[in-house]
DNA sequence: TCAACGATGTGACAGATGTCATGGTACTTT
DNA sequence: AAAGTACCATGACATCTGTCACATCGTTGA
């Protein structure tokens, strides 16, 4: 019997998956949660064999859950199920020691199969991503990432300086660095590129 | 027997919903499609009672499907199921004559219920949105919307002028209009606001 | 200790952007 | 016919942005 915990913030999908997986004779669903923090409480109390989780959730992200599991040395293996085919996400997930990374574009029938394979110790990566995993590494520094995020929301250099405690000129220097690293021609394009690659 | 067509581009969700709905004794799923165009072919050939559809899909959007159904006078009633709680989307959906608008945050059990209510002639709107429906109307002209979309991707005024066949100064005037209508302080913030409200 | 390095900051300049006044055309409404 | 309402355009100006050279300061490694 493979014991599962589900973490997914889209209720419709979570409910549908829970019903569907519950139909499989060899699965037992211990809990389904819509945020990372309550899922973590469940996992800690009674570690399941497999955690099936989204990445972007309120509270803790799926990747942070995987890191916590690794840190505490729990037996639980993590299977990420996400919308985003972004190399940066996959890279961070691998570093966090996840055992599987599927896309929500995958056919539903593949999920049960992937869960069984992960449970038996295999590693499952969405084929679309298998190669991209070894794509370019994230070139951004933490500061550049932080400022790019602020710029993305429409703040100007002065406002960014205010909220980040830097000088106006320094902000422009960092954004300039980000722009040139990403081959963009302005901060907007830079933010778009970084987001597409999963670096934001 | 309620005949259904499903249109949803996330295969995992589509598959899970199809399996789940197929379990209901009074539902019959005629087709499940991942793009608007092939769903439209199915609907035209043999109009179902209900179309359950996402909004953002390749080919045709769910709203465009609803418009096509209305235009051709088919008996099919449309139930939108989307991630986006944006007043603008809801407004456009209502204008297209949809019978229901649910969020993917809704519990899975609500979907079958909503389908039955729509089939019996009721109108079902996600409660979170019932009020927002009467929110501010979209203040943007088509041109402003178009240029805002281009600006959002990081093109500068010159590039936008090139791809849209306008003069550089005209582009800035339109963006200025959009910025002031939306109470933003630059084009980036304007694009963000418009997107959040569902006007982009 | 000293050099190297990274994070932060300044000043200057060209070019892009936001703002405003102004004017033209075409289409609709009254 | 007159007024109103998009739409398209130009010119001018202040401000913001992107770029670059250079300076400061603290930490780290040799």
JSON list of C-alpha atoms (C1' of nucleotides) in Angstrom, two decimals, chain A residues 143 165-170 172-174, chain C residues 7-14 16-17:
[
{"chain": "A", "resi": 143, "resn": "UNK", "atom": "CA", "xyz": [19.97, 41.44, -5.26]},
{"chain": "A", "resi": 165, "resn": "UNK", "atom": "CA", "xyz": [17.17, 50.59, 1.12]},
{"chain": "A", "resi": 166, "resn": "UNK", "atom": "CA", "xyz": [19.57, 51.29, -1.74]},
{"chain": "A", "resi": 167, "resn": "UNK", "atom": "CA", "xyz": [20.50, 54.48, -3.57]},
{"chain": "A", "resi": 168, "resn": "UNK", "atom": "CA", "xyz": [18.77, 55.33, -6.83]},
{"chain": "A", "resi": 169, "resn": "UNK", "atom": "CA", "xyz": [22.02, 54.95, -8.75]},
{"chain": "A", "resi": 170, "resn": "UNK", "atom": "CA", "xyz": [22.78, 51.58, -7.22]},
{"chain": "A", "resi": 172, "resn": "UNK", "atom": "CA", "xyz": [20.11, 51.31, -11.80]},
{"chain": "A", "resi": 173, "resn": "UNK", "atom": "CA", "xyz": [23.50, 49.65, -11.68]},
{"chain": "A", "resi": 174, "resn": "UNK", "atom": "CA", "xyz": [21.98, 46.35, -10.53]},
{"chain": "C", "resi": 7, "resn": "DA", "atom": "C1'", "xyz": [28.55, 45.27, -2.49]},
{"chain": "C", "resi": 8, "resn": "DT", "atom": "C1'", "xyz": [27.41, 49.99, -2.64]},
{"chain": "C", "resi": 9, "resn": "DG", "atom": "C1'", "xyz": [27.57, 54.62, -4.26]},
{"chain": "C", "resi": 10, "resn": "DT", "atom": "C1'", "xyz": [28.40, 59.06, -7.42]},
{"chain": "C", "resi": 11, "resn": "DG", "atom": "C1'", "xyz": [28.53, 61.80, -11.63]},
{"chain": "C", "resi": 12, "resn": "DA", "atom": "C1'", "xyz": [27.78, 62.45, -16.38]},
{"chain": "C", "resi": 13, "resn": "DC", "atom": "C1'", "xyz": [25.58, 61.80, -20.82]},
{"chain": "C", "resi": 14, "resn": "DA", "atom": "C1'", "xyz": [22.59, 60.09, -24.55]},
{"chain": "C", "resi": 16, "resn": "DA", "atom": "C1'", "xyz": [13.64, 56.91, -23.90]},
{"chain": "C", "resi": 17, "resn": "DT", "atom": "C1'", "xyz": [9.51, 58.10, -21.51]}
]
